Amino acid sequence: MTSPSRQGAPLDRQGTALAHEVEGYLLAQAEREQARREAAALCARLTWLTTGQAEDLARHYIEQRLGLTRQALQATADRAKRLRGEYEARYATLRRALLRRHAACACLLFLCSTAAGATACLLDR
């Protein structure tokens, strides 16, 4: 039988993934609705357009706007991916340097304690 903490972990990850997916969907729908409102406002200012022309213009505007939004989000995601790689590489470098320093300090401490012990043994004779 598995422990409750192990049993809940996959569900938590699935729930988090589902929450992110729903959040993305809702953000996309909000962006689409904002583009529709902007297209409607644009068409309302162009009073000489026929209904068909206004619908065509609105459709093109929404496609263009959502394409630009998609490009901006993709550029942001790509930049975040590059930054993550840079930060992970820097973290690994710093961690290696810290481990080397700790190892050097531990060796120095060991040498000092060994030297102190040897000196104490020699002084006791």
mmCIF file with all atom_site columns, C-alpha atoms in Angstrom:
data_model
loop_
_atom_site.group_PDB
_atom_site.id
_atom_site.type_symbol
_atom_site.label_atom_id
_atom_site.label_alt_id
_atom_site.label_comp_id
_atom_site.label_asym_id
_atom_site.label_entity_id
_atom_site.label_seq_id
_atom_site.pdbx_PDB_ins_code
_atom_site.Cartn_x
_atom_site.Cartn_y
_atom_site.Cartn_z
_atom_site.occupancy
_atom_site.B_iso_or_equiv
_atom_site.pdbx_formal_charge
_atom_site.auth_seq_id
_atom_site.auth_comp_id
_atom_site.auth_asym_id
_atom_site.auth_atom_id
_atom_site.pdbx_PDB_model_num
ATOM 1   C CA . MET A 1 1   ? 0.000   0.000  0.000   1.00 0.00 ? 1   MET A CA 1
ATOM 2   C CA . THR A 1 2   ? 1.368   3.459  -0.865  1.00 0.00 ? 2   THR A CA 1
ATOM 3   C CA . SER A 1 3   ? 1.484   6.343  1.528   1.00 0.00 ? 3   SER A CA 1
ATOM 4   C CA . PRO A 1 4   ? -1.014  9.206  1.140   1.00 0.00 ? 4   PRO A CA 1
ATOM 5   C CA . SER A 1 5   ? 1.746   11.679 0.293   1.00 0.00 ? 5   SER A CA 1
ATOM 6   C CA . ARG A 1 6   ? 2.955   9.528  -2.600  1.00 0.00 ? 6   ARG A CA 1
ATOM 7   C CA . GLN A 1 7   ? -0.584  8.924  -3.746  1.00 0.00 ? 7   GLN A CA 1
ATOM 8   C CA . GLY A 1 8   ? -1.442  12.641 -3.786  1.00 0.00 ? 8   GLY A CA 1
ATOM 9   C CA . ALA A 1 9   ? 1.640   13.832 -5.651  1.00 0.00 ? 9   ALA A CA 1
ATOM 10  C CA . PRO A 1 10  ? 0.595   12.744 -9.182  1.00 0.00 ? 10  PRO A CA 1
ATOM 11  C CA . LEU A 1 11  ? -2.867  14.140 -8.600  1.00 0.00 ? 11  LEU A CA 1
ATOM 12  C CA . ASP A 1 12  ? -1.383  17.433 -7.482  1.00 0.00 ? 12  ASP A CA 1
ATOM 13  C CA . ARG A 1 13  ? 0.717   17.634 -10.649 1.00 0.00 ? 13  ARG A CA 1
ATOM 14  C CA . GLN A 1 14  ? -2.280  16.733 -12.782 1.00 0.00 ? 14  GLN A CA 1
ATOM 15  C CA . GLY A 1 15  ? -4.390  19.314 -10.986 1.00 0.00 ? 15  GLY A CA 1
ATOM 16  C CA . THR A 1 16  ? -1.708  21.960 -11.451 1.00 0.00 ? 16  THR A CA 1
ATOM 17  C CA . ALA A 1 17  ? -1.357  21.116 -15.136 1.00 0.00 ? 17  ALA A CA 1
ATOM 18  C CA . LEU A 1 18  ? -5.119  21.271 -15.561 1.00 0.00 ? 18  LEU A CA 1
ATOM 19  C CA . ALA A 1 19  ? -5.272  24.601 -13.735 1.00 0.00 ? 19  ALA A CA 1
ATOM 20  C CA . HIS A 1 20  ? -2.561  26.017 -16.021 1.00 0.00 ? 20  HIS A CA 1
ATOM 21  C CA . GLU A 1 21  ? -4.391  24.746 -19.087 1.00 0.00 ? 21  GLU A CA 1
ATOM 22  C CA . VAL A 1 22  ? -7.675  26.291 -17.940 1.00 0.00 ? 22  VAL A CA 1
ATOM 23  C CA . GLU A 1 23  ? -5.912  29.545 -17.102 1.00 0.00 ? 23  GLU A CA 1
ATOM 24  C CA . GLY A 1 24  ? -4.344  29.625 -20.578 1.00 0.00 ? 24  GLY A CA 1
ATOM 25  C CA . TYR A 1 25  ? -7.699  28.951 -22.190 1.00 0.00 ? 25  TYR A CA 1
ATOM 26  C CA . LEU A 1 26  ? -9.388  31.714 -20.205 1.00 0.00 ? 26  LEU A CA 1
ATOM 27  C CA . LEU A 1 27  ? -6.603  34.173 -21.036 1.00 0.00 ? 27  LEU A CA 1
ATOM 28  C CA . ALA A 1 28  ? -6.881  33.287 -24.732 1.00 0.00 ? 28  ALA A CA 1
ATOM 29  C CA . GLN A 1 29  ? -10.649 33.784 -24.651 1.00 0.00 ? 29  GLN A CA 1
ATOM 30  C CA . ALA A 1 30  ? -10.236 37.130 -22.894 1.00 0.00 ? 30  ALA A CA 1
ATOM 31  C CA . GLU A 1 31  ? -7.720  38.202 -25.546 1.00 0.00 ? 31  GLU A CA 1
ATOM 32  C CA . ARG A 1 32  ? -10.064 37.070 -28.313 1.00 0.00 ? 32  ARG A CA 1
ATOM 33  C CA . GLU A 1 33  ? -12.941 39.015 -26.738 1.00 0.00 ? 33  GLU A CA 1
ATOM 34  C CA . GLN A 1 34  ? -10.772 42.117 -26.411 1.00 0.00 ? 34  GLN A CA 1
ATOM 35  C CA . ALA A 1 35  ? -9.838  41.829 -30.102 1.00 0.00 ? 35  ALA A CA 1
ATOM 36  C CA . ARG A 1 36  ? -13.535 41.517 -30.993 1.00 0.00 ? 36  ARG A CA 1
ATOM 37  C CA . ARG A 1 37  ? -14.360 44.659 -29.012 1.00 0.00 ? 37  ARG A CA 1
ATOM 38  C CA . GLU A 1 38  ? -11.539 46.569 -30.701 1.00 0.00 ? 38  GLU A CA 1
ATOM 39  C CA . ALA A 1 39  ? -12.684 45.363 -34.132 1.00 0.00 ? 39  ALA A CA 1
ATOM 40  C CA . ALA A 1 40  ? -16.263 46.415 -33.368 1.00 0.00 ? 40  ALA A CA 1
ATOM 41  C CA . ALA A 1 41  ? -15.070 49.841 -32.229 1.00 0.00 ? 41  ALA A CA 1
ATOM 42  C CA . LEU A 1 42  ? -12.998 50.228 -35.405 1.00 0.00 ? 42  LEU A CA 1
ATOM 43  C CA . CYS A 1 43  ? -15.908 49.249 -37.622 1.00 0.00 ? 43  CYS A CA 1
ATOM 44  C CA . ALA A 1 44  ? -18.245 51.574 -35.734 1.00 0.00 ? 44  ALA A CA 1
ATOM 45  C CA . ARG A 1 45  ? -15.957 54.509 -36.588 1.00 0.00 ? 45  ARG A CA 1
ATOM 46  C CA . LEU A 1 46  ? -15.982 53.571 -40.261 1.00 0.00 ? 46  LEU A CA 1
ATOM 47  C CA . THR A 1 47  ? -19.647 54.313 -40.858 1.00 0.00 ? 47  THR A CA 1
ATOM 48  C CA . TRP A 1 48  ? -19.439 54.030 -44.668 1.00 0.00 ? 48  TRP A CA 1
ATOM 49  C CA . LEU A 1 49  ? -18.681 50.282 -44.563 1.00 0.00 ? 49  LEU A CA 1
ATOM 50  C CA . THR A 1 50  ? -21.392 47.870 -45.550 1.00 0.00 ? 50  THR A CA 1
ATOM 51  C CA . THR A 1 51  ? -22.300 45.071 -43.145 1.00 0.00 ? 51  THR A CA 1
ATOM 52  C CA . GLY A 1 52  ? -20.315 42.547 -45.177 1.00 0.00 ? 52  GLY A CA 1
ATOM 53  C CA . GLN A 1 53  ? -17.293 44.845 -45.360 1.00 0.00 ? 53  GLN A CA 1
ATOM 54  C CA . ALA A 1 54  ? -17.452 45.523 -41.623 1.00 0.00 ? 54  ALA A CA 1
ATOM 55  C CA . GLU A 1 55  ? -17.615 41.788 -40.873 1.00 0.00 ? 55  GLU A CA 1
ATOM 56  C CA . ASP A 1 56  ? -14.697 41.128 -43.220 1.00 0.00 ? 56  ASP A CA 1
ATOM 57  C CA . LEU A 1 57  ? -12.641 43.942 -41.689 1.00 0.00 ? 57  LEU A CA 1
ATOM 58  C CA . ALA A 1 58  ? -13.447 42.725 -38.168 1.00 0.00 ? 58  ALA A CA 1
ATOM 59  C CA . ARG A 1 59  ? -12.414 39.164 -39.069 1.00 0.00 ? 59  ARG A CA 1
ATOM 60  C CA . HIS A 1 60  ? -9.117  40.357 -40.548 1.00 0.00 ? 60  HIS A CA 1
ATOM 61  C CA . TYR A 1 61  ? -8.464  42.640 -37.606 1.00 0.00 ? 61  TYR A CA 1
ATOM 62  C CA . ILE A 1 62  ? -9.106  39.844 -35.091 1.00 0.00 ? 62  ILE A CA 1
ATOM 63  C CA . GLU A 1 63  ? -6.843  37.427 -37.000 1.00 0.00 ? 63  GLU A CA 1
ATOM 64  C CA . GLN A 1 64  ? -4.072  40.043 -37.196 1.00 0.00 ? 64  GLN A CA 1
ATOM 65  C CA . ARG A 1 65  ? -4.402  41.014 -33.545 1.00 0.00 ? 65  ARG A CA 1
ATOM 66  C CA . LEU A 1 66  ? -4.393  37.426 -32.311 1.00 0.00 ? 66  LEU A CA 1
ATOM 67  C CA . GLY A 1 67  ? -1.406  36.646 -34.543 1.00 0.00 ? 67  GLY A CA 1
ATOM 68  C CA . LEU A 1 68  ? 0.532   39.528 -33.033 1.00 0.00 ? 68  LEU A CA 1
ATOM 69  C CA . THR A 1 69  ? -0.441  38.426 -29.539 1.00 0.00 ? 69  THR A CA 1
ATOM 70  C CA . ARG A 1 70  ? 0.684   34.871 -30.339 1.00 0.00 ? 70  ARG A CA 1
ATOM 71  C CA . GLN A 1 71  ? 4.035   36.185 -31.623 1.00 0.00 ? 71  GLN A CA 1
ATOM 72  C CA . ALA A 1 72  ? 4.546   38.331 -28.519 1.00 0.00 ? 72  ALA A CA 1
ATOM 73  C CA . LEU A 1 73  ? 3.729   35.432 -26.205 1.00 0.00 ? 73  LEU A CA 1
ATOM 74  C CA . GLN A 1 74  ? 6.018   33.094 -28.144 1.00 0.00 ? 74  GLN A CA 1
ATOM 75  C CA . ALA A 1 75  ? 8.852   35.625 -27.954 1.00 0.00 ? 75  ALA A CA 1
ATOM 76  C CA . THR A 1 76  ? 8.281   35.967 -24.206 1.00 0.00 ? 76  THR A CA 1
ATOM 77  C CA . ALA A 1 77  ? 8.235   32.179 -23.739 1.00 0.00 ? 77  ALA A CA 1
ATOM 78  C CA . ASP A 1 78  ? 11.424  31.806 -25.803 1.00 0.00 ? 78  ASP A CA 1
ATOM 79  C CA . ARG A 1 79  ? 13.144  34.505 -23.770 1.00 0.00 ? 79  ARG A CA 1
ATOM 80  C CA . ALA A 1 80  ? 12.042  32.852 -20.523 1.00 0.00 ? 80  ALA A CA 1
ATOM 81  C CA . LYS A 1 81  ? 13.453  29.540 -21.767 1.00 0.00 ? 81  LYS A CA 1
ATOM 82  C CA . ARG A 1 82  ? 16.795  31.161 -22.633 1.00 0.00 ? 82  ARG A CA 1
ATOM 83  C CA . LEU A 1 83  ? 16.934  32.935 -19.282 1.00 0.00 ? 83  LEU A CA 1
ATOM 84  C CA . ARG A 1 84  ? 16.150  29.720 -17.449 1.00 0.00 ? 84  ARG A CA 1
ATOM 85  C CA . GLY A 1 85  ? 19.033  28.009 -19.230 1.00 0.00 ? 85  GLY A CA 1
ATOM 86  C CA . GLU A 1 86  ? 21.368  30.892 -18.404 1.00 0.00 ? 86  GLU A CA 1
ATOM 87  C CA . TYR A 1 87  ? 20.302  30.942 -14.748 1.00 0.00 ? 87  TYR A CA 1
ATOM 88  C CA . GLU A 1 88  ? 20.630  27.174 -14.415 1.00 0.00 ? 88  GLU A CA 1
ATOM 89  C CA . ALA A 1 89  ? 24.127  27.282 -15.919 1.00 0.00 ? 89  ALA A CA 1
ATOM 90  C CA . ARG A 1 90  ? 25.121  30.129 -13.600 1.00 0.00 ? 90  ARG A CA 1
ATOM 91  C CA . TYR A 1 91  ? 23.645  28.326 -10.595 1.00 0.00 ? 91  TYR A CA 1
ATOM 92  C CA . ALA A 1 92  ? 25.588  25.159 -11.458 1.00 0.00 ? 92  ALA A CA 1
ATOM 93  C CA . THR A 1 93  ? 28.808  27.179 -11.778 1.00 0.00 ? 93  THR A CA 1
ATOM 94  C CA . LEU A 1 94  ? 28.238  28.899 -8.444  1.00 0.00 ? 94  LEU A CA 1
ATOM 95  C CA . ARG A 1 95  ? 27.333  25.627 -6.769  1.00 0.00 ? 95  ARG A CA 1
ATOM 96  C CA . ARG A 1 96  ? 30.532  23.969 -8.033  1.00 0.00 ? 96  ARG A CA 1
ATOM 97  C CA . ALA A 1 97  ? 32.609  26.902 -6.817  1.00 0.00 ? 97  ALA A CA 1
ATOM 98  C CA . LEU A 1 98  ? 30.917  26.776 -3.416  1.00 0.00 ? 98  LEU A CA 1
ATOM 99  C CA . LEU A 1 99  ? 31.493  23.032 -3.129  1.00 0.00 ? 99  LEU A CA 1
ATOM 100 C CA . ARG A 1 100 ? 35.174  23.501 -4.003  1.00 0.00 ? 100 ARG A CA 1
ATOM 101 C CA . ARG A 1 101 ? 35.490  26.185 -1.317  1.00 0.00 ? 101 ARG A CA 1
ATOM 102 C CA . HIS A 1 102 ? 33.773  24.011 1.264   1.00 0.00 ? 102 HIS A CA 1
ATOM 103 C CA . ALA A 1 103 ? 35.995  21.061 0.365   1.00 0.00 ? 103 ALA A CA 1
ATOM 104 C CA . ALA A 1 104 ? 39.093  23.256 0.653   1.00 0.00 ? 104 ALA A CA 1
ATOM 105 C CA . CYS A 1 105 ? 37.931  24.587 4.026   1.00 0.00 ? 105 CYS A CA 1
ATOM 106 C CA . ALA A 1 106 ? 37.163  21.055 5.251   1.00 0.00 ? 106 ALA A CA 1
ATOM 107 C CA . CYS A 1 107 ? 40.621  19.873 4.159   1.00 0.00 ? 107 CYS A CA 1
ATOM 108 C CA . LEU A 1 108 ? 42.239  22.859 5.846   1.00 0.00 ? 108 LEU A CA 1
ATOM 109 C CA . LEU A 1 109 ? 40.274  22.243 9.029   1.00 0.00 ? 109 LEU A CA 1
ATOM 110 C CA . PHE A 1 110 ? 41.255  18.558 8.937   1.00 0.00 ? 110 PHE A CA 1
ATOM 111 C CA . LEU A 1 111 ? 44.927  19.451 8.459   1.00 0.00 ? 111 LEU A CA 1
ATOM 112 C CA . CYS A 1 112 ? 44.814  21.969 11.290  1.00 0.00 ? 112 CYS A CA 1
ATOM 113 C CA . SER A 1 113 ? 43.132  19.529 13.668  1.00 0.00 ? 113 SER A CA 1
ATOM 114 C CA . THR A 1 114 ? 45.586  16.789 12.686  1.00 0.00 ? 114 THR A CA 1
ATOM 115 C CA . ALA A 1 115 ? 48.506  19.156 13.187  1.00 0.00 ? 115 ALA A CA 1
ATOM 116 C CA . ALA A 1 116 ? 47.117  20.271 16.550  1.00 0.00 ? 116 ALA A CA 1
ATOM 117 C CA . GLY A 1 117 ? 46.642  16.639 17.606  1.00 0.00 ? 117 GLY A CA 1
ATOM 118 C CA . ALA A 1 118 ? 50.145  15.726 16.509  1.00 0.00 ? 118 ALA A CA 1
ATOM 119 C CA . THR A 1 119 ? 51.583  18.732 18.312  1.00 0.00 ? 119 THR A CA 1
ATOM 120 C CA . ALA A 1 120 ? 49.673  17.800 21.472  1.00 0.00 ? 120 ALA A CA 1
ATOM 121 C CA . CYS A 1 121 ? 51.002  14.220 21.272  1.00 0.00 ? 121 CYS A CA 1
ATOM 122 C CA . LEU A 1 122 ? 54.564  15.472 20.833  1.00 0.00 ? 122 LEU A CA 1
ATOM 123 C CA . LEU A 1 123 ? 54.269  17.908 23.735  1.00 0.00 ? 123 LEU A CA 1
ATOM 124 C CA . ASP A 1 124 ? 52.912  15.170 26.042  1.00 0.00 ? 124 ASP A CA 1
ATOM 125 C CA . ARG A 1 125 ? 56.077  13.059 25.585  1.00 0.00 ? 125 ARG A CA 1
#
